[in-house]
Amino acid sequence: MEMQNPSTEDCSVKVKDCCSDEQLVVQGQDDLKLSFDKLTFDQQLFVASFVYTYINLFEGLEENVTSYRDYVPPLVIRQIYKLDESYLI
């Protein structure tokens, strides 16, 4: 069986130009665009509260607060841990 050689008359390599002068314009839907100018007072209040809370969430304290610094511990009258101990006899 002999294989037929395909004809190369229909196979031609054409180099296309890398640039084209055509513009592609896509029409969008402007109806779905939300206007931030038309927020109600409740929505503005919510956005302001959310932003304020979110920003202050990551701020650290300026000074380490130690509430136990001025605390005086109670006096030990008896050894309380001895009352809870049990011994195996």
PDB file of N, CA and C in Angstrom:
ATOM      1  N   MET A   1       0.821  -1.169   0.000  1.00  0.00           N
ATOM      2  CA  MET A   1       0.000   0.000   0.000  1.00  0.00           C
ATOM      3  C   MET A   1       0.866   1.234   0.000  1.00  0.00           C
ATOM      4  N   GLU A   2       0.563   2.003  -0.902  1.00  0.00           N
ATOM      5  CA  GLU A   2       1.300   3.249  -0.988  1.00  0.00           C
ATOM      6  C   GLU A   2       0.462   4.362  -0.383  1.00  0.00           C
ATOM      7  N   MET A   3       1.136   5.227   0.334  1.00  0.00           N
ATOM      8  CA  MET A   3       0.434   6.367   0.932  1.00  0.00           C
ATOM      9  C   MET A   3       0.440   7.506  -0.064  1.00  0.00           C
ATOM     10  N   GLN A   4      -0.659   8.162  -0.112  1.00  0.00           N
ATOM     11  CA  GLN A   4      -0.752   9.281  -1.037  1.00  0.00           C
ATOM     12  C   GLN A   4      -0.202  10.529  -0.370  1.00  0.00           C
ATOM     13  N   ASN A   5       0.541  11.267  -1.096  1.00  0.00           N
ATOM     14  CA  ASN A   5       1.050  12.534  -0.592  1.00  0.00           C
ATOM     15  C   ASN A   5      -0.052  13.586  -0.736  1.00  0.00           C
ATOM     16  N   PRO A   6      -0.366  14.280   0.338  1.00  0.00           N
ATOM     17  CA  PRO A   6      -1.405  15.296   0.221  1.00  0.00           C
ATOM     18  C   PRO A   6      -0.896  16.465  -0.596  1.00  0.00           C
ATOM     19  N   SER A   7      -1.793  17.063  -1.264  1.00  0.00           N
ATOM     20  CA  SER A   7      -1.395  18.208  -2.087  1.00  0.00           C
ATOM     21  C   SER A   7      -1.222  19.431  -1.187  1.00  0.00           C
ATOM     22  N   THR A   8      -0.257  20.219  -1.499  1.00  0.00           N
ATOM     23  CA  THR A   8       0.042  21.403  -0.693  1.00  0.00           C
ATOM     24  C   THR A   8      -0.508  22.672  -1.316  1.00  0.00           C
ATOM     25  N   GLU A   9      -1.371  22.524  -2.265  1.00  0.00           N
ATOM     26  CA  GLU A   9      -1.914  23.705  -2.921  1.00  0.00           C
ATOM     27  C   GLU A   9      -2.861  24.476  -1.994  1.00  0.00           C
ATOM     28  N   ASP A  10      -3.649  23.745  -1.189  1.00  0.00           N
ATOM     29  CA  ASP A  10      -4.614  24.404  -0.303  1.00  0.00           C
ATOM     30  C   ASP A  10      -3.988  24.826   1.030  1.00  0.00           C
ATOM     31  N   CYS A  11      -2.823  24.320   1.313  1.00  0.00           N
ATOM     32  CA  CYS A  11      -2.165  24.619   2.598  1.00  0.00           C
ATOM     33  C   CYS A  11      -1.156  25.732   2.396  1.00  0.00           C
ATOM     34  N   SER A  12      -1.541  26.896   2.745  1.00  0.00           N
ATOM     35  CA  SER A  12      -0.607  28.007   2.653  1.00  0.00           C
ATOM     36  C   SER A  12      -0.600  28.733   4.000  1.00  0.00           C
ATOM     37  N   VAL A  13       0.558  29.142   4.394  1.00  0.00           N
ATOM     38  CA  VAL A  13       0.712  29.844   5.658  1.00  0.00           C
ATOM     39  C   VAL A  13       0.730  31.338   5.361  1.00  0.00           C
ATOM     40  N   LYS A  14      -0.228  32.019   5.933  1.00  0.00           N
ATOM     41  CA  LYS A  14      -0.304  33.459   5.748  1.00  0.00           C
ATOM     42  C   LYS A  14      -0.005  34.119   7.087  1.00  0.00           C
ATOM     43  N   VAL A  15       0.870  35.058   7.046  1.00  0.00           N
ATOM     44  CA  VAL A  15       1.221  35.785   8.260  1.00  0.00           C
ATOM     45  C   VAL A  15       0.272  36.969   8.382  1.00  0.00           C
ATOM     46  N   LYS A  16      -0.450  36.986   9.507  1.00  0.00           N
ATOM     47  CA  LYS A  16      -1.379  38.088   9.734  1.00  0.00           C
ATOM     48  C   LYS A  16      -0.637  39.241  10.392  1.00  0.00           C
ATOM     49  N   ASP A  17      -1.134  40.400  10.138  1.00  0.00           N
ATOM     50  CA  ASP A  17      -0.567  41.587  10.763  1.00  0.00           C
ATOM     51  C   ASP A  17      -0.911  41.549  12.256  1.00  0.00           C
ATOM     52  N   CYS A  18       0.019  41.942  13.099  1.00  0.00           N
ATOM     53  CA  CYS A  18      -0.200  41.864  14.547  1.00  0.00           C
ATOM     54  C   CYS A  18      -1.145  42.944  15.048  1.00  0.00           C
ATOM     55  N   CYS A  19      -1.341  43.974  14.301  1.00  0.00           N
ATOM     56  CA  CYS A  19      -2.188  45.080  14.737  1.00  0.00           C
ATOM     57  C   CYS A  19      -3.420  45.160  13.852  1.00  0.00           C
ATOM     58  N   SER A  20      -4.489  45.617  14.443  1.00  0.00           N
ATOM     59  CA  SER A  20      -5.697  45.828  13.647  1.00  0.00           C
ATOM     60  C   SER A  20      -6.244  47.206  13.990  1.00  0.00           C
ATOM     61  N   ASP A  21      -6.928  47.793  13.049  1.00  0.00           N
ATOM     62  CA  ASP A  21      -7.469  49.126  13.230  1.00  0.00           C
ATOM     63  C   ASP A  21      -8.936  49.085  13.653  1.00  0.00           C
ATOM     64  N   GLU A  22      -9.384  47.972  14.147  1.00  0.00           N
ATOM     65  CA  GLU A  22     -10.780  47.837  14.537  1.00  0.00           C
ATOM     66  C   GLU A  22     -10.928  48.121  16.027  1.00  0.00           C
ATOM     67  N   GLN A  23     -12.038  48.738  16.386  1.00  0.00           N
ATOM     68  CA  GLN A  23     -12.354  48.968  17.788  1.00  0.00           C
ATOM     69  C   GLN A  23     -13.504  48.064  18.166  1.00  0.00           C
ATOM     70  N   LEU A  24     -13.424  47.544  19.353  1.00  0.00           N
ATOM     71  CA  LEU A  24     -14.468  46.665  19.852  1.00  0.00           C
ATOM     72  C   LEU A  24     -15.205  47.413  20.957  1.00  0.00           C
ATOM     73  N   VAL A  25     -16.468  47.718  20.724  1.00  0.00           N
ATOM     74  CA  VAL A  25     -17.259  48.475  21.685  1.00  0.00           C
ATOM     75  C   VAL A  25     -18.317  47.546  22.250  1.00  0.00           C
ATOM     76  N   VAL A  26     -18.360  47.462  23.576  1.00  0.00           N
ATOM     77  CA  VAL A  26     -19.337  46.612  24.246  1.00  0.00           C
ATOM     78  C   VAL A  26     -20.291  47.517  25.011  1.00  0.00           C
ATOM     79  N   GLN A  27     -21.562  47.358  24.742  1.00  0.00           N
ATOM     80  CA  GLN A  27     -22.568  48.147  25.433  1.00  0.00           C
ATOM     81  C   GLN A  27     -22.906  47.461  26.754  1.00  0.00           C
ATOM     82  N   GLY A  28     -22.854  48.206  27.842  1.00  0.00           N
ATOM     83  CA  GLY A  28     -23.164  47.657  29.158  1.00  0.00           C
ATOM     84  C   GLY A  28     -24.557  48.043  29.587  1.00  0.00           C
ATOM     85  N   GLN A  29     -24.916  47.559  30.749  1.00  0.00           N
ATOM     86  CA  GLN A  29     -26.224  47.885  31.295  1.00  0.00           C
ATOM     87  C   GLN A  29     -26.043  48.977  32.332  1.00  0.00           C
ATOM     88  N   ASP A  30     -26.482  50.156  32.006  1.00  0.00           N
ATOM     89  CA  ASP A  30     -26.374  51.268  32.937  1.00  0.00           C
ATOM     90  C   ASP A  30     -27.512  51.266  33.952  1.00  0.00           C
ATOM     91  N   ASP A  31     -28.526  50.424  33.725  1.00  0.00           N
ATOM     92  CA  ASP A  31     -29.667  50.386  34.631  1.00  0.00           C
ATOM     93  C   ASP A  31     -29.290  49.792  35.986  1.00  0.00           C
ATOM     94  N   LEU A  32     -28.297  48.921  36.023  1.00  0.00           N
ATOM     95  CA  LEU A  32     -27.949  48.231  37.251  1.00  0.00           C
ATOM     96  C   LEU A  32     -26.962  49.005  38.109  1.00  0.00           C
ATOM     97  N   LYS A  33     -26.475  50.107  37.629  1.00  0.00           N
ATOM     98  CA  LYS A  33     -25.505  50.897  38.381  1.00  0.00           C
ATOM     99  C   LYS A  33     -26.216  51.583  39.545  1.00  0.00           C
ATOM    100  N   LEU A  34     -25.689  51.347  40.745  1.00  0.00           N
ATOM    101  CA  LEU A  34     -26.282  51.958  41.924  1.00  0.00           C
ATOM    102  C   LEU A  34     -25.672  53.333  42.140  1.00  0.00           C
ATOM    103  N   SER A  35     -26.492  54.248  42.474  1.00  0.00           N
ATOM    104  CA  SER A  35     -26.014  55.594  42.747  1.00  0.00           C
ATOM    105  C   SER A  35     -25.823  55.735  44.251  1.00  0.00           C
ATOM    106  N   PHE A  36     -24.617  56.129  44.645  1.00  0.00           N
ATOM    107  CA  PHE A  36     -24.344  56.287  46.060  1.00  0.00           C
ATOM    108  C   PHE A  36     -24.852  57.630  46.580  1.00  0.00           C
ATOM    109  N   ASP A  37     -25.306  58.469  45.696  1.00  0.00           N
ATOM    110  CA  ASP A  37     -25.853  59.750  46.123  1.00  0.00           C
ATOM    111  C   ASP A  37     -27.271  59.602  46.662  1.00  0.00           C
ATOM    112  N   LYS A  38     -27.913  58.507  46.335  1.00  0.00           N
ATOM    113  CA  LYS A  38     -29.312  58.332  46.701  1.00  0.00           C
ATOM    114  C   LYS A  38     -29.492  57.384  47.883  1.00  0.00           C
ATOM    115  N   LEU A  39     -28.540  57.344  48.799  1.00  0.00           N
ATOM    116  CA  LEU A  39     -28.681  56.517  49.991  1.00  0.00           C
ATOM    117  C   LEU A  39     -29.601  57.213  50.984  1.00  0.00           C
ATOM    118  N   THR A  40     -30.439  56.418  51.625  1.00  0.00           N
ATOM    119  CA  THR A  40     -31.304  56.993  52.646  1.00  0.00           C
ATOM    120  C   THR A  40     -30.478  57.285  53.890  1.00  0.00           C
ATOM    121  N   PHE A  41     -31.085  57.994  54.815  1.00  0.00           N
ATOM    122  CA  PHE A  41     -30.368  58.349  56.045  1.00  0.00           C
ATOM    123  C   PHE A  41     -30.004  57.102  56.843  1.00  0.00           C
ATOM    124  N   ASP A  42     -30.914  56.117  56.877  1.00  0.00           N
ATOM    125  CA  ASP A  42     -30.626  54.878  57.603  1.00  0.00           C
ATOM    126  C   ASP A  42     -29.460  54.126  56.971  1.00  0.00           C
ATOM    127  N   GLN A  43     -29.401  54.108  55.651  1.00  0.00           N
ATOM    128  CA  GLN A  43     -28.294  53.438  54.972  1.00  0.00           C
ATOM    129  C   GLN A  43     -26.979  54.175  55.208  1.00  0.00           C
ATOM    130  N   GLN A  44     -27.014  55.502  55.192  1.00  0.00           N
ATOM    131  CA  GLN A  44     -25.808  56.280  55.476  1.00  0.00           C
ATOM    132  C   GLN A  44     -25.338  56.046  56.906  1.00  0.00           C
ATOM    133  N   LEU A  45     -26.275  55.967  57.835  1.00  0.00           N
ATOM    134  CA  LEU A  45     -25.937  55.712  59.232  1.00  0.00           C
ATOM    135  C   LEU A  45     -25.311  54.333  59.391  1.00  0.00           C
ATOM    136  N   PHE A  46     -25.859  53.342  58.700  1.00  0.00           N
ATOM    137  CA  PHE A  46     -25.302  51.991  58.766  1.00  0.00           C
ATOM    138  C   PHE A  46     -23.890  51.948  58.194  1.00  0.00           C
ATOM    139  N   VAL A  47     -23.677  52.565  57.055  1.00  0.00           N
ATOM    140  CA  VAL A  47     -22.344  52.562  56.430  1.00  0.00           C
ATOM    141  C   VAL A  47     -21.336  53.278  57.314  1.00  0.00           C
ATOM    142  N   ALA A  48     -21.719  54.408  57.874  1.00  0.00           N
ATOM    143  CA  ALA A  48     -20.805  55.153  58.747  1.00  0.00           C
ATOM    144  C   ALA A  48     -20.479  54.352  59.999  1.00  0.00           C
ATOM    145  N   SER A  49     -21.476  53.702  60.591  1.00  0.00           N
ATOM    146  CA  SER A  49     -21.239  52.892  61.789  1.00  0.00           C
ATOM    147  C   SER A  49     -20.360  51.697  61.478  1.00  0.00           C
ATOM    148  N   PHE A  50     -20.599  51.063  60.349  1.00  0.00           N
ATOM    149  CA  PHE A  50     -19.803  49.897  59.967  1.00  0.00           C
ATOM    150  C   PHE A  50     -18.347  50.275  59.736  1.00  0.00           C
ATOM    151  N   VAL A  51     -18.113  51.356  59.017  1.00  0.00           N
ATOM    152  CA  VAL A  51     -16.735  51.783  58.734  1.00  0.00           C
ATOM    153  C   VAL A  51     -16.027  52.186  60.020  1.00  0.00           C
ATOM    154  N   TYR A  52     -16.704  52.926  60.881  1.00  0.00           N
ATOM    155  CA  TYR A  52     -16.101  53.348  62.150  1.00  0.00           C
ATOM    156  C   TYR A  52     -15.739  52.140  63.009  1.00  0.00           C
ATOM    157  N   THR A  53     -16.649  51.158  63.085  1.00  0.00           N
ATOM    158  CA  THR A  53     -16.389  49.963  63.883  1.00  0.00           C
ATOM    159  C   THR A  53     -15.269  49.142  63.279  1.00  0.00           C
ATOM    160  N   TYR A  54     -15.243  49.003  61.975  1.00  0.00           N
ATOM    161  CA  TYR A  54     -14.219  48.193  61.317  1.00  0.00           C
ATOM    162  C   TYR A  54     -12.839  48.820  61.469  1.00  0.00           C
ATOM    163  N   ILE A  55     -12.757  50.135  61.378  1.00  0.00           N
ATOM    164  CA  ILE A  55     -11.457  50.801  61.518  1.00  0.00           C
ATOM    165  C   ILE A  55     -10.946  50.676  62.949  1.00  0.00           C
ATOM    166  N   ASN A  56     -11.829  50.856  63.925  1.00  0.00           N
ATOM    167  CA  ASN A  56     -11.410  50.780  65.321  1.00  0.00           C
ATOM    168  C   ASN A  56     -11.183  49.354  65.790  1.00  0.00           C
ATOM    169  N   LEU A  57     -11.588  48.381  65.016  1.00  0.00           N
ATOM    170  CA  LEU A  57     -11.394  46.986  65.398  1.00  0.00           C
ATOM    171  C   LEU A  57      -9.921  46.633  65.451  1.00  0.00           C
ATOM    172  N   PHE A  58      -9.123  47.198  64.575  1.00  0.00           N
ATOM    173  CA  PHE A  58      -7.725  46.823  64.459  1.00  0.00           C
ATOM    174  C   PHE A  58      -6.775  47.800  65.147  1.00  0.00           C
ATOM    175  N   GLU A  59      -7.297  48.800  65.803  1.00  0.00           N
ATOM    176  CA  GLU A  59      -6.435  49.721  66.526  1.00  0.00           C
ATOM    177  C   GLU A  59      -6.136  49.147  67.900  1.00  0.00           C
ATOM    178  N   GLY A  60      -4.883  49.207  68.303  1.00  0.00           N
ATOM    179  CA  GLY A  60      -4.502  48.724  69.619  1.00  0.00           C
ATOM    180  C   GLY A  60      -4.653  49.819  70.656  1.00  0.00           C
ATOM    181  N   LEU A  61      -4.523  49.427  71.897  1.00  0.00           N
ATOM    182  CA  LEU A  61      -4.590  50.406  72.971  1.00  0.00           C
ATOM    183  C   LEU A  61      -3.278  51.166  73.031  1.00  0.00           C
ATOM    184  N   GLU A  62      -3.361  52.420  73.376  1.00  0.00           N
ATOM    185  CA  GLU A  62      -2.160  53.240  73.458  1.00  0.00           C
ATOM    186  C   GLU A  62      -1.279  52.793  74.620  1.00  0.00           C
ATOM    187  N   GLU A  63      -1.894  52.326  75.683  1.00  0.00           N
ATOM    188  CA  GLU A  63      -1.166  51.977  76.885  1.00  0.00           C
ATOM    189  C   GLU A  63      -1.722  50.652  77.396  1.00  0.00           C
ATOM    190  N   ASN A  64      -0.857  49.795  77.884  1.00  0.00           N
ATOM    191  CA  ASN A  64      -1.332  48.537  78.456  1.00  0.00           C
ATOM    192  C   ASN A  64      -2.055  48.823  79.765  1.00  0.00           C
ATOM    193  N   VAL A  65      -3.288  48.386  79.844  1.00  0.00           N
ATOM    194  CA  VAL A  65      -4.097  48.634  81.025  1.00  0.00           C
ATOM    195  C   VAL A  65      -3.898  47.474  81.991  1.00  0.00           C
ATOM    196  N   THR A  66      -3.443  47.780  83.181  1.00  0.00           N
ATOM    197  CA  THR A  66      -3.284  46.764  84.221  1.00  0.00           C
ATOM    198  C   THR A  66      -4.207  47.134  85.362  1.00  0.00           C
ATOM    199  N   SER A  67      -5.309  46.433  85.467  1.00  0.00           N
ATOM    200  CA  SER A  67      -6.289  46.748  86.499  1.00  0.00           C
ATOM    201  C   SER A  67      -5.903  46.143  87.839  1.00  0.00           C
ATOM    202  N   TYR A  68      -4.989  45.213  87.852  1.00  0.00           N
ATOM    203  CA  TYR A  68      -4.599  44.565  89.100  1.00  0.00           C
ATOM    204  C   TYR A  68      -3.432  45.273  89.785  1.00  0.00           C
ATOM    205  N   ARG A  69      -2.948  46.351  89.242  1.00  0.00           N
ATOM    206  CA  ARG A  69      -1.792  47.036  89.817  1.00  0.00           C
ATOM    207  C   ARG A  69      -2.114  47.601  91.198  1.00  0.00           C
ATOM    208  N   ASP A  70      -3.287  48.158  91.362  1.00  0.00           N
ATOM    209  CA  ASP A  70      -3.667  48.756  92.644  1.00  0.00           C
ATOM    210  C   ASP A  70      -4.428  47.778  93.533  1.00  0.00           C
ATOM    211  N   TYR A  71      -4.551  46.541  93.123  1.00  0.00           N
ATOM    212  CA  TYR A  71      -5.316  45.544  93.864  1.00  0.00           C
ATOM    213  C   TYR A  71      -4.432  44.914  94.935  1.00  0.00           C
ATOM    214  N   VAL A  72      -4.932  44.859  96.149  1.00  0.00           N
ATOM    215  CA  VAL A  72      -4.217  44.220  97.253  1.00  0.00           C
ATOM    216  C   VAL A  72      -4.792  42.816  97.418  1.00  0.00           C
ATOM    217  N   PRO A  73      -3.959  41.772  97.365  1.00  0.00           N
ATOM    218  CA  PRO A  73      -4.487  40.415  97.504  1.00  0.00           C
ATOM    219  C   PRO A  73      -4.980  40.173  98.936  1.00  0.00           C
ATOM    220  N   PRO A  74      -5.939  39.266  99.099  1.00  0.00           N
ATOM    221  CA  PRO A  74      -6.457  39.000 100.446  1.00  0.00           C
ATOM    222  C   PRO A  74      -5.412  38.287 101.305  1.00  0.00           C
ATOM    223  N   LEU A  75      -5.554  38.454 102.584  1.00  0.00           N
ATOM    224  CA  LEU A  75      -4.661  37.783 103.513  1.00  0.00           C
ATOM    225  C   LEU A  75      -5.039  36.307 103.613  1.00  0.00           C
ATOM    226  N   VAL A  76      -4.036  35.445 103.684  1.00  0.00           N
ATOM    227  CA  VAL A  76      -4.284  34.009 103.773  1.00  0.00           C
ATOM    228  C   VAL A  76      -4.416  33.652 105.252  1.00  0.00           C
ATOM    229  N   ILE A  77      -5.606  33.203 105.638  1.00  0.00           N
ATOM    230  CA  ILE A  77      -5.856  32.842 107.030  1.00  0.00           C
ATOM    231  C   ILE A  77      -5.446  31.394 107.272  1.00  0.00           C
ATOM    232  N   ARG A  78      -5.834  30.524 106.389  1.00  0.00           N
ATOM    233  CA  ARG A  78      -5.438  29.125 106.496  1.00  0.00           C
ATOM    234  C   ARG A  78      -5.163  28.599 105.100  1.00  0.00           C
ATOM    235  N   GLN A  79      -4.543  27.482 105.030  1.00  0.00           N
ATOM    236  CA  GLN A  79      -4.171  26.904 103.746  1.00  0.00           C
ATOM    237  C   GLN A  79      -5.391  26.196 103.157  1.00  0.00           C
ATOM    238  N   ILE A  80      -6.025  26.849 102.234  1.00  0.00           N
ATOM    239  CA  ILE A  80      -7.275  26.343 101.670  1.00  0.00           C
ATOM    240  C   ILE A  80      -7.023  25.091 100.834  1.00  0.00           C
ATOM    241  N   TYR A  81      -5.895  24.995 100.203  1.00  0.00           N
ATOM    242  CA  TYR A  81      -5.625  23.823  99.378  1.00  0.00           C
ATOM    243  C   TYR A  81      -5.529  22.566 100.226  1.00  0.00           C
ATOM    244  N   LYS A  82      -5.204  22.674 101.509  1.00  0.00           N
ATOM    245  CA  LYS A  82      -5.146  21.509 102.390  1.00  0.00           C
ATOM    246  C   LYS A  82      -6.539  20.962 102.661  1.00  0.00           C
ATOM    247  N   LEU A  83      -7.561  21.809 102.624  1.00  0.00           N
ATOM    248  CA  LEU A  83      -8.922  21.355 102.886  1.00  0.00           C
ATOM    249  C   LEU A  83      -9.439  20.467 101.762  1.00  0.00           C
ATOM    250  N   ASP A  84      -8.957  20.674 100.559  1.00  0.00           N
ATOM    251  CA  ASP A  84      -9.446  19.916  99.413  1.00  0.00           C
ATOM    252  C   ASP A  84      -8.621  18.673  99.120  1.00  0.00           C
ATOM    253  N   GLU A  85      -7.525  18.470  99.798  1.00  0.00           N
ATOM    254  CA  GLU A  85      -6.685  17.303  99.524  1.00  0.00           C
ATOM    255  C   GLU A  85      -7.297  16.050 100.140  1.00  0.00           C
ATOM    256  N   SER A  86      -7.078  14.943  99.472  1.00  0.00           N
ATOM    257  CA  SER A  86      -7.503  13.650 100.023  1.00  0.00           C
ATOM    258  C   SER A  86      -6.308  12.714 100.008  1.00  0.00           C
ATOM    259  N   TYR A  87      -6.240  11.863 101.013  1.00  0.00           N
ATOM    260  CA  TYR A  87      -5.091  10.972 101.164  1.00  0.00           C
ATOM    261  C   TYR A  87      -5.573   9.534 101.136  1.00  0.00           C
ATOM    262  N   LEU A  88      -4.813   8.688 100.493  1.00  0.00           N
ATOM    263  CA  LEU A  88      -5.115   7.263 100.429  1.00  0.00           C
ATOM    264  C   LEU A  88      -4.421   6.582 101.607  1.00  0.00           C
ATOM    265  N   ILE A  89      -5.202   5.937 102.451  1.00  0.00           N
ATOM    266  CA  ILE A  89      -4.627   5.280 103.640  1.00  0.00           C
ATOM    267  C   ILE A  89      -4.681   3.773 103.459  1.00  0.00           C
TER     268      ILE A  89
END
